[in-house]
mmCIF file with all atom_site columns, C-alpha atoms in Angstrom:
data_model
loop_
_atom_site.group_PDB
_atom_site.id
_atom_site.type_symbol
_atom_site.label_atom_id
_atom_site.label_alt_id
_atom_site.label_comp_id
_atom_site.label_asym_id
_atom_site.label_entity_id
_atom_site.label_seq_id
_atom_site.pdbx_PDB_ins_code
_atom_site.Cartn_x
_atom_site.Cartn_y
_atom_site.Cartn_z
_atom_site.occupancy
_atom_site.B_iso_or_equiv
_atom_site.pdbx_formal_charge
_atom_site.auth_seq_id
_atom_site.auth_comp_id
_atom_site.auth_asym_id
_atom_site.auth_atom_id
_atom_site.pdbx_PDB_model_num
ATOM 1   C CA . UNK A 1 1   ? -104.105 -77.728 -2.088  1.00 0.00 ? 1   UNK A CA 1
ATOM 2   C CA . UNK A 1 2   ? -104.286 -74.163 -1.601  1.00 0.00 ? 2   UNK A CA 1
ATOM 3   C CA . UNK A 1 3   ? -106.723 -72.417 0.728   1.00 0.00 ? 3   UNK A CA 1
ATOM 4   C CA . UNK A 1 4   ? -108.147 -68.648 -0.293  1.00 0.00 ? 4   UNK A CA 1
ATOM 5   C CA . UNK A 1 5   ? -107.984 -66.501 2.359   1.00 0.00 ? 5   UNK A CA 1
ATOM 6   C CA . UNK A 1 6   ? -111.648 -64.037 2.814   1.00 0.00 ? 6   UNK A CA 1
ATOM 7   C CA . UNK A 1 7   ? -115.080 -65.536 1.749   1.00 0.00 ? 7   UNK A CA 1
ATOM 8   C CA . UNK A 1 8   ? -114.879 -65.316 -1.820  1.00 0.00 ? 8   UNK A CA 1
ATOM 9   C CA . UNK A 1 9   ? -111.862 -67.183 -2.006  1.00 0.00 ? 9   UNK A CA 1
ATOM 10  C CA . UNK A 1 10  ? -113.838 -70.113 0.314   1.00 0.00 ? 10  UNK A CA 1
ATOM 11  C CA . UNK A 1 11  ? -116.688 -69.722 -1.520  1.00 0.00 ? 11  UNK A CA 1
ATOM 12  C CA . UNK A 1 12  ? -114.767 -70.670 -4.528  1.00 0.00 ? 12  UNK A CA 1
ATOM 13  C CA . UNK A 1 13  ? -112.873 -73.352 -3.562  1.00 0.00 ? 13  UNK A CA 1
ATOM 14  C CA . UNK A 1 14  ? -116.330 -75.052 -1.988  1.00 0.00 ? 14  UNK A CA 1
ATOM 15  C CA . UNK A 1 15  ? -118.323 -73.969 -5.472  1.00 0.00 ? 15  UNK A CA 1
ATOM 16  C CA . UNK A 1 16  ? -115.368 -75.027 -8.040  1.00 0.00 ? 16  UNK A CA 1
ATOM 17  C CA . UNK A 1 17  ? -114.104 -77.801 -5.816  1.00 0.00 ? 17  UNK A CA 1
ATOM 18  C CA . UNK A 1 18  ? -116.233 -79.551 -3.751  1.00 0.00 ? 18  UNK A CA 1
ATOM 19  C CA . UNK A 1 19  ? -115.104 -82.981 -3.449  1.00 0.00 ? 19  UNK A CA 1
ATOM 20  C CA . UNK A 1 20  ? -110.881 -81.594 -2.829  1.00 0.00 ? 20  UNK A CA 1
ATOM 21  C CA . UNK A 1 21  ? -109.462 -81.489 0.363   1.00 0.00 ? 21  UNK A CA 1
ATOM 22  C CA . UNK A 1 22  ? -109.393 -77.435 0.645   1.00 0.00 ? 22  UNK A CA 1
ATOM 23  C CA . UNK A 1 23  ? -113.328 -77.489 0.647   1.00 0.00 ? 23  UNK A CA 1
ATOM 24  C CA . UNK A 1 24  ? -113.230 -80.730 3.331   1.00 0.00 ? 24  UNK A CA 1
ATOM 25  C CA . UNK A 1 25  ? -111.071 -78.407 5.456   1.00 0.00 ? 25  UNK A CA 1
ATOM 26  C CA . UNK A 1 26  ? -112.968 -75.748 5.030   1.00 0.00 ? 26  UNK A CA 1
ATOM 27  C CA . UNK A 1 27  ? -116.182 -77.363 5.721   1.00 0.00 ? 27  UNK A CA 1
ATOM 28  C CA . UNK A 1 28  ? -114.865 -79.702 9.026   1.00 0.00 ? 28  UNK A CA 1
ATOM 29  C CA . UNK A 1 29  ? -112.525 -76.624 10.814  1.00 0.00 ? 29  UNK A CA 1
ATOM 30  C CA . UNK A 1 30  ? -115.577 -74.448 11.184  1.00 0.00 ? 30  UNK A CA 1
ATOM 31  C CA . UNK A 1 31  ? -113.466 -71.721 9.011   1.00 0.00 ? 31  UNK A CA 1
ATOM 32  C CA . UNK A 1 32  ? -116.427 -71.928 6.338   1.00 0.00 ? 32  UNK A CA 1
ATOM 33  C CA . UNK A 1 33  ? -119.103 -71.160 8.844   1.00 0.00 ? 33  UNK A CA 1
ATOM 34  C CA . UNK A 1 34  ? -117.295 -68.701 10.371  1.00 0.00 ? 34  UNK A CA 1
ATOM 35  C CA . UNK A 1 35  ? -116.678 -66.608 7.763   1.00 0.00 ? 35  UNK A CA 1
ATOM 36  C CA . UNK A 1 36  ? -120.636 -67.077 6.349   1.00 0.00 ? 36  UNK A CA 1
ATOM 37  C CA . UNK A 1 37  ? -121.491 -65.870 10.369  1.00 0.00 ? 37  UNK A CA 1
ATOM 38  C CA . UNK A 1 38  ? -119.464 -62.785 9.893   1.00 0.00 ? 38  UNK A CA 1
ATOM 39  C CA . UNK A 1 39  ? -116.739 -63.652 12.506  1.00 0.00 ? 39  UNK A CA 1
ATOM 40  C CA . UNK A 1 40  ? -113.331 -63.580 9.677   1.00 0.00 ? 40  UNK A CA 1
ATOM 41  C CA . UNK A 1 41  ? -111.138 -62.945 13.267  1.00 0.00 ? 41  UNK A CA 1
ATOM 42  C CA . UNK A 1 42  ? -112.485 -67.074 14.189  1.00 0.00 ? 42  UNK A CA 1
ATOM 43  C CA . UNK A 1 43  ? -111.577 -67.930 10.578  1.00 0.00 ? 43  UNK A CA 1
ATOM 44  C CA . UNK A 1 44  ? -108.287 -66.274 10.372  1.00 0.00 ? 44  UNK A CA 1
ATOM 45  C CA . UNK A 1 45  ? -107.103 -68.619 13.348  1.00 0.00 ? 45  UNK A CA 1
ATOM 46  C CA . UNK A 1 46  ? -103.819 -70.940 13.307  1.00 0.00 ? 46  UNK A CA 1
ATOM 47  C CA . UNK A 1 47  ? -104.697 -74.002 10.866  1.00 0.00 ? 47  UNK A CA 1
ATOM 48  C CA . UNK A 1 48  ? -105.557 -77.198 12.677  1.00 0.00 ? 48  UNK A CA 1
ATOM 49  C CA . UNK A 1 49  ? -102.585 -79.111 10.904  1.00 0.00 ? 49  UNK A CA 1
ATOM 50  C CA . UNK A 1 50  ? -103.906 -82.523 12.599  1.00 0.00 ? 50  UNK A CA 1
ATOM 51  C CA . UNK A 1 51  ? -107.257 -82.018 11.041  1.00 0.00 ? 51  UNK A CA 1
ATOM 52  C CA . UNK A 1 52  ? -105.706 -81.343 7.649   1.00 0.00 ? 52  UNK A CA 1
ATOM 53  C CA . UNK A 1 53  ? -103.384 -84.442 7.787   1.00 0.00 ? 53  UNK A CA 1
ATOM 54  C CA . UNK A 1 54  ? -106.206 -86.388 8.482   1.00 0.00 ? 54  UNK A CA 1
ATOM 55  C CA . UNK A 1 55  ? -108.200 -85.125 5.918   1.00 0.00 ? 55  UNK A CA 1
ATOM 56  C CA . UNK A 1 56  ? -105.575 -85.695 3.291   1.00 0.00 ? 56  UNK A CA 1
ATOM 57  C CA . UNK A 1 57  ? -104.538 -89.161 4.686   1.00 0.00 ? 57  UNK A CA 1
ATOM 58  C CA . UNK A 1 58  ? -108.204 -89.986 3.499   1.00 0.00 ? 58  UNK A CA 1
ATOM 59  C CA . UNK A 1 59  ? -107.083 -89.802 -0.171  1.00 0.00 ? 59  UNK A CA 1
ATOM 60  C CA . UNK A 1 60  ? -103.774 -90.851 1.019   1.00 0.00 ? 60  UNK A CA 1
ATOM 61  C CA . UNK A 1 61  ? -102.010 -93.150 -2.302  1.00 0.00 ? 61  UNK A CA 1
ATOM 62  C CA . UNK A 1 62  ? -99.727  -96.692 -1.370  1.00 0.00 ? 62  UNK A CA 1
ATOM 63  C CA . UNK A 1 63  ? -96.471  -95.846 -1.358  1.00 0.00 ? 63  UNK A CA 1
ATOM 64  C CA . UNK A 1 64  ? -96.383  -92.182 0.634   1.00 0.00 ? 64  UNK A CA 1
ATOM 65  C CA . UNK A 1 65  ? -95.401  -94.134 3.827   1.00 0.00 ? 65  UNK A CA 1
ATOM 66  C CA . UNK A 1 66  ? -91.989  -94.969 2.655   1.00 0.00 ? 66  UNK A CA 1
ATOM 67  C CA . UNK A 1 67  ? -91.019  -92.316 0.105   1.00 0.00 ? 67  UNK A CA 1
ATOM 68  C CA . UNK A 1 68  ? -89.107  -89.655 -0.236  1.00 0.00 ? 68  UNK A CA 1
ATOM 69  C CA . UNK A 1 69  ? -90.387  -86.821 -1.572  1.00 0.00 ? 69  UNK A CA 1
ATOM 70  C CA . UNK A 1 70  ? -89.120  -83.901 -3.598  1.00 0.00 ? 70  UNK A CA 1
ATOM 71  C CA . UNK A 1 71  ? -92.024  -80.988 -4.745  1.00 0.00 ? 71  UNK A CA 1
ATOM 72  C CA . UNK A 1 72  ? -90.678  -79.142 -7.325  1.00 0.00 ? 72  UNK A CA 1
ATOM 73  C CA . UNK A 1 73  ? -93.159  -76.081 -7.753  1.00 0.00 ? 73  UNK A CA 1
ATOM 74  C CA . UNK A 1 74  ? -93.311  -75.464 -11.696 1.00 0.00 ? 74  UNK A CA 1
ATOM 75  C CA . UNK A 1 75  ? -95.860  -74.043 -13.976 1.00 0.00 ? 75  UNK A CA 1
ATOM 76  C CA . UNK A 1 76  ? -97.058  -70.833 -15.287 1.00 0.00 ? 76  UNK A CA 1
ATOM 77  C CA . UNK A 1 77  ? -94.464  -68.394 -13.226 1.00 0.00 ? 77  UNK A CA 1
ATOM 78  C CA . UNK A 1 78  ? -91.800  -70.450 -14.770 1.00 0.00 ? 78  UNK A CA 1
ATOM 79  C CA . UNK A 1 79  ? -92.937  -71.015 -18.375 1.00 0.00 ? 79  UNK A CA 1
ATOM 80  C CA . UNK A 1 80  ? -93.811  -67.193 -18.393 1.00 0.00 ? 80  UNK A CA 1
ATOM 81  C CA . UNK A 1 81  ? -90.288  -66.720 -17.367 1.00 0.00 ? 81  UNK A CA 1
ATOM 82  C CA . UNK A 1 82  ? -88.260  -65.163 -20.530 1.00 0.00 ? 82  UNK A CA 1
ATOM 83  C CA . UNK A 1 83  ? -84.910  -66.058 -18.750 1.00 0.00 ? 83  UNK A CA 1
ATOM 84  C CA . UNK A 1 84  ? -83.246  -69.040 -20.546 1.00 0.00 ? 84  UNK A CA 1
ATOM 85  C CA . UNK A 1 85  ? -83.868  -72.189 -18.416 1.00 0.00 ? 85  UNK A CA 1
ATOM 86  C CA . UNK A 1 86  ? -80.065  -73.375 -17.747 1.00 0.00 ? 86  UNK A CA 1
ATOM 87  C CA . UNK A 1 87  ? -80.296  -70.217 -15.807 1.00 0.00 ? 87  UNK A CA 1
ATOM 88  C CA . UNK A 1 88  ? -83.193  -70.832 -13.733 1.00 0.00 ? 88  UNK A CA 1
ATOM 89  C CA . UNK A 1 89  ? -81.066  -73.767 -12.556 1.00 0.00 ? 89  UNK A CA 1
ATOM 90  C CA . UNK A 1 90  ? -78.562  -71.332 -11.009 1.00 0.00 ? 90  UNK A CA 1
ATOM 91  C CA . UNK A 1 91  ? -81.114  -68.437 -9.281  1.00 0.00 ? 91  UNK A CA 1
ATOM 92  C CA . UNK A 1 92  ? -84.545  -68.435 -7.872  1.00 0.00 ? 92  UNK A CA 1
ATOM 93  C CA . UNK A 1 93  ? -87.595  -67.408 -9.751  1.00 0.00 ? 93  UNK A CA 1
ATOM 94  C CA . UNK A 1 94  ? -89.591  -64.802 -7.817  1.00 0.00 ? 94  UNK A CA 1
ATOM 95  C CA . UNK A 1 95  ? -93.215  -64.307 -8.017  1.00 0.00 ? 95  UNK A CA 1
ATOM 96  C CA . UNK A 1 96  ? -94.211  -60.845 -9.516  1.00 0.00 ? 96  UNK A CA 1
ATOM 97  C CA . UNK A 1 97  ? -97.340  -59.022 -9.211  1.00 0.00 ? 97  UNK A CA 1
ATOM 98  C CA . UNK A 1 98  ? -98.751  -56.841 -6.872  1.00 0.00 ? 98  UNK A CA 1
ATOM 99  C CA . UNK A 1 99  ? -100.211 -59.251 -3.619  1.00 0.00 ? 99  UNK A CA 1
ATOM 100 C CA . UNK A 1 100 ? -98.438  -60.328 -0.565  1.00 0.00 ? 100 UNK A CA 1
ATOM 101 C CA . UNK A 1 101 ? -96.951  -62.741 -2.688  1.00 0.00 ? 101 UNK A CA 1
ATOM 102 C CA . UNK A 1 102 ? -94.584  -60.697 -4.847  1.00 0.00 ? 102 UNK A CA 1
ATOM 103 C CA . UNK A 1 103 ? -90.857  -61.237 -4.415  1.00 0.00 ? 103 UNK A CA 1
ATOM 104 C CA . UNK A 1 104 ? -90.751  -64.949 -3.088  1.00 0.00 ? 104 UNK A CA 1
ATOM 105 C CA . UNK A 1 105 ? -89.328  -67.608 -4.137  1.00 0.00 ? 105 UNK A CA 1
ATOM 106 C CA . UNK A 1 106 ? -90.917  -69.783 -6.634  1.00 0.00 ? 106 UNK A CA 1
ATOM 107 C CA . UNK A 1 107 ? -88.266  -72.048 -8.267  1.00 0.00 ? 107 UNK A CA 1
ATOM 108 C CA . UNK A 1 108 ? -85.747  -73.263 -6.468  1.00 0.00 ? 108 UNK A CA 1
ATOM 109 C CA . UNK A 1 109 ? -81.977  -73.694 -8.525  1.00 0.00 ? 109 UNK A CA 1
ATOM 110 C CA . UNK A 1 110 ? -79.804  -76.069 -7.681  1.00 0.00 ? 110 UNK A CA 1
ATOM 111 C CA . UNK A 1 111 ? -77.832  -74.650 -5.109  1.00 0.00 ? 111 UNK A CA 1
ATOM 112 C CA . UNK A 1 112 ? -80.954  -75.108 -3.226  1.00 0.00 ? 112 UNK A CA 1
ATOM 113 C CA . UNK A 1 113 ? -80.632  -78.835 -3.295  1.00 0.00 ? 113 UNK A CA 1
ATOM 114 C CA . UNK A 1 114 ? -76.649  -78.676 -3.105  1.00 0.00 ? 114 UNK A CA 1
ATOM 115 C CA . UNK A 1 115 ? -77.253  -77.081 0.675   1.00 0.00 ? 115 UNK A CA 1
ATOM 116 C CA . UNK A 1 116 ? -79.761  -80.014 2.153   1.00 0.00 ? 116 UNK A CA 1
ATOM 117 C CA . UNK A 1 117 ? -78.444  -83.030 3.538   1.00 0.00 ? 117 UNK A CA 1
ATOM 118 C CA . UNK A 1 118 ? -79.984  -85.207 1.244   1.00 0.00 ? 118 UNK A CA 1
ATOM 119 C CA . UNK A 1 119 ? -77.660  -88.039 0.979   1.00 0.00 ? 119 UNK A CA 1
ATOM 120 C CA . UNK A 1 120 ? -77.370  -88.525 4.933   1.00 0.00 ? 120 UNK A CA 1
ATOM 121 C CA . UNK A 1 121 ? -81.432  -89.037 4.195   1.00 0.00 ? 121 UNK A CA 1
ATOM 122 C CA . UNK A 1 122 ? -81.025  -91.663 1.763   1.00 0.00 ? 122 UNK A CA 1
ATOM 123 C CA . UNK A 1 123 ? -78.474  -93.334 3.442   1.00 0.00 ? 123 UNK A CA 1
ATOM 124 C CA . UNK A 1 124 ? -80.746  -93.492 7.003   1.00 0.00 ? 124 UNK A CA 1
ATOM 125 C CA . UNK A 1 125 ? -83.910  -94.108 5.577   1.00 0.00 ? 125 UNK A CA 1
ATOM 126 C CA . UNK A 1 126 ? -81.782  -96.808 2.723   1.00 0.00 ? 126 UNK A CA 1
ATOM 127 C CA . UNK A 1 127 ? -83.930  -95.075 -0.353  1.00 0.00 ? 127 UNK A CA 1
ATOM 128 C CA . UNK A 1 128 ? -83.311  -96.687 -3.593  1.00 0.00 ? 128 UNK A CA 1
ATOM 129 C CA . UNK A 1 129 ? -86.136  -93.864 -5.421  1.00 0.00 ? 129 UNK A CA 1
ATOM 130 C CA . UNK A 1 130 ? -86.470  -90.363 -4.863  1.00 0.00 ? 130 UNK A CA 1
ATOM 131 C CA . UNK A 1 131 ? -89.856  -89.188 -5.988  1.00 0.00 ? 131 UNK A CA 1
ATOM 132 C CA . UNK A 1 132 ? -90.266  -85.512 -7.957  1.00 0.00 ? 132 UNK A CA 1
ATOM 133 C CA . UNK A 1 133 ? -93.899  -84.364 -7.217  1.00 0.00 ? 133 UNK A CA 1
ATOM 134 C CA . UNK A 1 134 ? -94.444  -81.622 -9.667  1.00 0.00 ? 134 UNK A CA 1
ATOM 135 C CA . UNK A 1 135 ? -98.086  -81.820 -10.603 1.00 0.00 ? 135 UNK A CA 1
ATOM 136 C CA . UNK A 1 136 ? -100.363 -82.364 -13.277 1.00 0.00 ? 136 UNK A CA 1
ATOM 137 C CA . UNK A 1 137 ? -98.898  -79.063 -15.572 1.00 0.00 ? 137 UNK A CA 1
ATOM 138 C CA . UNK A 1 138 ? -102.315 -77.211 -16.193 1.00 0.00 ? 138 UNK A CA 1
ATOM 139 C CA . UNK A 1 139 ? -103.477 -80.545 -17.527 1.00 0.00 ? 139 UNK A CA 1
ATOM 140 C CA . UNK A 1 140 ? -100.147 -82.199 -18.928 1.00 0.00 ? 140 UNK A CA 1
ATOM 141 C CA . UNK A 1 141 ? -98.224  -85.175 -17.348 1.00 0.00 ? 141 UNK A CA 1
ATOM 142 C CA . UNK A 1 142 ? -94.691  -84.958 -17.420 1.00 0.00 ? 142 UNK A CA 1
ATOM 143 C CA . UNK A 1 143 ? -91.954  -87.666 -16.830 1.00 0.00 ? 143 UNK A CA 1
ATOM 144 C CA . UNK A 1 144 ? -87.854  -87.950 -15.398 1.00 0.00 ? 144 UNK A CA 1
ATOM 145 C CA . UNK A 1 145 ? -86.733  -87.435 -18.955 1.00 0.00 ? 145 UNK A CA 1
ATOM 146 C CA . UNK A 1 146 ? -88.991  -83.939 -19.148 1.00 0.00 ? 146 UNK A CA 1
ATOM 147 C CA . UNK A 1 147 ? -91.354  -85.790 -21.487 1.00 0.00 ? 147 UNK A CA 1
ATOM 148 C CA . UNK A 1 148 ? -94.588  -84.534 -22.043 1.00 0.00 ? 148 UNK A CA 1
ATOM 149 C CA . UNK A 1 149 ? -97.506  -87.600 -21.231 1.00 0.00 ? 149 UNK A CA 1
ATOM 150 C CA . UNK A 1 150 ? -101.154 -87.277 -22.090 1.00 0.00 ? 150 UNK A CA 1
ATOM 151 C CA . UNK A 1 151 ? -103.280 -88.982 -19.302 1.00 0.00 ? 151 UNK A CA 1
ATOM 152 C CA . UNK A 1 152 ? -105.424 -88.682 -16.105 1.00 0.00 ? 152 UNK A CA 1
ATOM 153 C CA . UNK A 1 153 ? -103.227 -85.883 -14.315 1.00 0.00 ? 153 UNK A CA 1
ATOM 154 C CA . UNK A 1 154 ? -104.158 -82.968 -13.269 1.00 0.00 ? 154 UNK A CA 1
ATOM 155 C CA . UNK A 1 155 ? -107.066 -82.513 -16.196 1.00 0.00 ? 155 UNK A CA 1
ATOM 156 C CA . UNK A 1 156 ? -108.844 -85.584 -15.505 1.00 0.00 ? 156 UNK A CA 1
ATOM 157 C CA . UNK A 1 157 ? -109.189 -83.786 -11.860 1.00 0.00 ? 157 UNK A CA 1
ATOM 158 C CA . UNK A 1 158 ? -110.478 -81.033 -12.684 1.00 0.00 ? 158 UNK A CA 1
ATOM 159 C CA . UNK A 1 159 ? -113.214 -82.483 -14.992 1.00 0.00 ? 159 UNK A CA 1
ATOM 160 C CA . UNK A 1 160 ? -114.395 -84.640 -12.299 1.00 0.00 ? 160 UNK A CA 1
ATOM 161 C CA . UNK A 1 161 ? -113.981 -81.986 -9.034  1.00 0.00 ? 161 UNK A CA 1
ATOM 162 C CA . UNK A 1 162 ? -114.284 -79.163 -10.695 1.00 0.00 ? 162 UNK A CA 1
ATOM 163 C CA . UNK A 1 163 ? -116.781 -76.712 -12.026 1.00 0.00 ? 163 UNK A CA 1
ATOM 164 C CA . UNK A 1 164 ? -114.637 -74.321 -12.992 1.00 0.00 ? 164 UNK A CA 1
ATOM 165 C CA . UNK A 1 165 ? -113.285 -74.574 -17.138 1.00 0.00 ? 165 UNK A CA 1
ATOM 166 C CA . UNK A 1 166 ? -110.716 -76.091 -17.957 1.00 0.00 ? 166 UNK A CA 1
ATOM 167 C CA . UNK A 1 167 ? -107.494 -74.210 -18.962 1.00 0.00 ? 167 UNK A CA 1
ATOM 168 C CA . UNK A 1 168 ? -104.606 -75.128 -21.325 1.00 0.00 ? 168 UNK A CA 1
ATOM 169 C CA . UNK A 1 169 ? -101.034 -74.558 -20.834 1.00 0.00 ? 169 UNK A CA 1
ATOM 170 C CA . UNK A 1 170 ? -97.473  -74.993 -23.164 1.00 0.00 ? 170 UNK A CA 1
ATOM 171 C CA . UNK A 1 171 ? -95.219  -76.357 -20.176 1.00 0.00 ? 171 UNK A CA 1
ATOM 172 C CA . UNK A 1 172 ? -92.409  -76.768 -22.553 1.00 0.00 ? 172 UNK A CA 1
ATOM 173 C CA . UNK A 1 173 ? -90.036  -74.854 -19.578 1.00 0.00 ? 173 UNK A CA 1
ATOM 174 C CA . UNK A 1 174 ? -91.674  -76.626 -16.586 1.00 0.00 ? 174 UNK A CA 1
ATOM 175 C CA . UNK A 1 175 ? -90.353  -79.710 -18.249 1.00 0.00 ? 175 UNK A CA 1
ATOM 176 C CA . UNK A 1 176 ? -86.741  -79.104 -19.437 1.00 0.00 ? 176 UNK A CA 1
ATOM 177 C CA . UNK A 1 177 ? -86.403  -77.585 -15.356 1.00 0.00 ? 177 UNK A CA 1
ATOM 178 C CA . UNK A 1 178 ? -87.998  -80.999 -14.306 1.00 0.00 ? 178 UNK A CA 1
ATOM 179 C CA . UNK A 1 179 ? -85.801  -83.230 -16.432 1.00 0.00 ? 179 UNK A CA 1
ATOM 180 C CA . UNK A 1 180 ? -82.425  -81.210 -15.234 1.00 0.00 ? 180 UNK A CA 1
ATOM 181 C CA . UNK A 1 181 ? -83.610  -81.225 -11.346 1.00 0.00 ? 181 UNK A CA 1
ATOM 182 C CA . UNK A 1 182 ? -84.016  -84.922 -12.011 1.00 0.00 ? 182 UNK A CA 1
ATOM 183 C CA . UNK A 1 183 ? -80.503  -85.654 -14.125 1.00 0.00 ? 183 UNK A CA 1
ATOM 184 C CA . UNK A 1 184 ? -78.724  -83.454 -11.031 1.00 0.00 ? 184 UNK A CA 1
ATOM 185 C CA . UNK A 1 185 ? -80.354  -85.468 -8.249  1.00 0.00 ? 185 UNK A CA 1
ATOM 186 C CA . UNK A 1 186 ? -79.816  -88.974 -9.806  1.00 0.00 ? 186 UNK A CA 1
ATOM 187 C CA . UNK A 1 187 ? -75.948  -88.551 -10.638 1.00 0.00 ? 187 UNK A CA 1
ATOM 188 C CA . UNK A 1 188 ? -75.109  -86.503 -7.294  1.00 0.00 ? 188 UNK A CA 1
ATOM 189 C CA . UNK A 1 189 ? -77.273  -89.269 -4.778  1.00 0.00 ? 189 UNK A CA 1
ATOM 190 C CA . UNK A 1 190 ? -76.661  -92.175 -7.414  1.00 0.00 ? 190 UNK A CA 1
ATOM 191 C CA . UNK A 1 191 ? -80.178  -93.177 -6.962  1.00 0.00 ? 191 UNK A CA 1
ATOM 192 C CA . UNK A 1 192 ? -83.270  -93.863 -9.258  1.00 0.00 ? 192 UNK A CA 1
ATOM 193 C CA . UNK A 1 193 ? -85.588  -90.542 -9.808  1.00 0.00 ? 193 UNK A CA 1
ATOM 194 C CA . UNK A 1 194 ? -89.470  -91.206 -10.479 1.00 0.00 ? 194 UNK A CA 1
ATOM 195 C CA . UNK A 1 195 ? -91.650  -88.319 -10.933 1.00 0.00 ? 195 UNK A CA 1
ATOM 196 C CA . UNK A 1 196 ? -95.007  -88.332 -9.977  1.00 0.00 ? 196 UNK A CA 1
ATOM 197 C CA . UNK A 1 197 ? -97.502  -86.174 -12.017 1.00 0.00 ? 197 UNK A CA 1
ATOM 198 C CA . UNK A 1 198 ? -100.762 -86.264 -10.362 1.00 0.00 ? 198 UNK A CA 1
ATOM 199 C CA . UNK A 1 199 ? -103.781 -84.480 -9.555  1.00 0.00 ? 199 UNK A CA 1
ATOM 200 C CA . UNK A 1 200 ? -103.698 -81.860 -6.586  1.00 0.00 ? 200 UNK A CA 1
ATOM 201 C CA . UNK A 1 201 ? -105.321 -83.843 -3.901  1.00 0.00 ? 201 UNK A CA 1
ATOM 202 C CA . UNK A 1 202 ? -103.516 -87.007 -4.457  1.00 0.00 ? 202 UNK A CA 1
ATOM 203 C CA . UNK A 1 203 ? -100.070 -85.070 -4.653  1.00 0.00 ? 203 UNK A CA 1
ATOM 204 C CA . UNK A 1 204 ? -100.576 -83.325 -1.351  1.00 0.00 ? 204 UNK A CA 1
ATOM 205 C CA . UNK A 1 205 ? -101.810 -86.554 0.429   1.00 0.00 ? 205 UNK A CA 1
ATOM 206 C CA . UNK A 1 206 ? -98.912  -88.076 -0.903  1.00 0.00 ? 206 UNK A CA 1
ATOM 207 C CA . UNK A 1 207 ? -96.142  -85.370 0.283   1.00 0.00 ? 207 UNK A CA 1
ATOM 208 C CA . UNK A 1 208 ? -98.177  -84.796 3.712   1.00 0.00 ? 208 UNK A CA 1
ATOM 209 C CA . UNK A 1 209 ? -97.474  -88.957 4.399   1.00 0.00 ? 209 UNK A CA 1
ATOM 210 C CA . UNK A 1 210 ? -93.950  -88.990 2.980   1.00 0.00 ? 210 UNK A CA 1
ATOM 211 C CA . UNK A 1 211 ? -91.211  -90.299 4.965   1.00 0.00 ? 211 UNK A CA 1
ATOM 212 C CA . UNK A 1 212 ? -88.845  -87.544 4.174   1.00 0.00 ? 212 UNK A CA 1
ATOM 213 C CA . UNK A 1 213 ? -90.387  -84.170 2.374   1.00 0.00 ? 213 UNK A CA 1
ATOM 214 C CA . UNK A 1 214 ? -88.643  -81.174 0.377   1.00 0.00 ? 214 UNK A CA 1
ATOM 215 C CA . UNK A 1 215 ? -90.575  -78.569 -0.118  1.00 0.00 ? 215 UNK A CA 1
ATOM 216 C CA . UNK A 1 216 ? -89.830  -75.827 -3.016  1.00 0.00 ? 216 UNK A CA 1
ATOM 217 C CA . UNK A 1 217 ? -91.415  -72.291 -3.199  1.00 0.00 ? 217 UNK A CA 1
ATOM 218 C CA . UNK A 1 218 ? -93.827  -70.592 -4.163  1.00 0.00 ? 218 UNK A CA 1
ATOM 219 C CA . UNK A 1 219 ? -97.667  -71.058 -1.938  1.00 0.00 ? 219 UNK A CA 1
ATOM 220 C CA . UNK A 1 220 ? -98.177  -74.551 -2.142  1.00 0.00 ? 220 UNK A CA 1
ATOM 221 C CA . UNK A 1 221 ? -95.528  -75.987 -0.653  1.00 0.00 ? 221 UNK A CA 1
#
């Protein structure tokens, strides 16, 4: 779930979206109505984080309460990335273009992962699964083995929250990255990886309830 800052970006979240969890947000936290009164300085306020959590735990799934929770933040930064994708494993992908966005991080390599405690994690909390979160692909499910599957995902979404077209996307690259992430994390914590490749709301429910959360880069995390 990501929220447009300024009107247009609210207006198109409630217009293209409005069943999701941005445009609940939007509607309950008053930031809708105070941007339509002409007040943006009321809008612009800190984000009422217990409103939001609530909000999500509405759609929350079974299971978020005792998982553990990896986002891996894939899709059209890193499939538009020429550099081979055994590399991408060892450096960060930045964002390019020209908003306040340009320059951060966006994939995280595996050095990223090497410098979190995530073993003392497993051990406390006695995880047998770690869970990959990586989204529906532009409409494309993808498993632990970087397999492309056809099915609800992040498509079947859109067509029933959205307005907006729907887009198509070759996540070839997104995949192969998924599939190593989830090869490195299974032999270095020796425990099962599941990857869950869902729809936007139900994926950020389902990382806002997890018992333990990584986040990755990029805006939505």
């Amino acid at each position: 779930m990501v929220i447009r800052p300024r009107m247009s970006g609210c207006a198109w979240h409630v217009r293209n979206f409005p069943a999701s969890i941005a445009t609940a947000y939007l509607n309950r936290s008053g930031v809708l109505a105070a941007m339509r009164q002409g007040t943006p300085r009321a809008a612009a306020r800190p984000p009422n984080l217990a409103l939001l959590h609530a909000i999500a735990g509405e759609h929350q799934v079974g299971g978020a309460a005792r998982a553990f929770a990896v986002h891996l933040r894939v899709g059209d930064v890193i499939d538009n990335d020429l550099t081979p994708v055994p590399k991408l494993l060892c450096r960060s992908v930045l964002l390019g273009g020209s908003d306040k966005w340009r320059g951060r991080e966006y994939t995280r390599p595996l050095s990223y992962y090497e410098s979190l405690p995530l073993a003392d994690e497993i051990r406390k909390g006695n995880f047998s699964t770690l869970t990959l979160v990586v989204g529906g692909i532009r409409g494309w499910n993808v498993d632990a083995n970087g397999q492309v599957q056809t099915g609800n995902g992040s498509a079947g979404w859109r067509r029933r929250h959205s307005a907006a077209p729907p887009q198509t996307h070759n996540p070839w690259r997104s995949c192969a990255y998924v599939a190593s992430v989830a090869k490195y994390l299974q032999q270095r914590l020796n425990v099962e990886v599941a990857v869950r490749s869902s729809d936007p709301d139900s994926d950020f429910a389902f990382m806002s309830h997890a018992k333990v959360y990584v986040p990755s880069g990029g805006g939505f995390s």
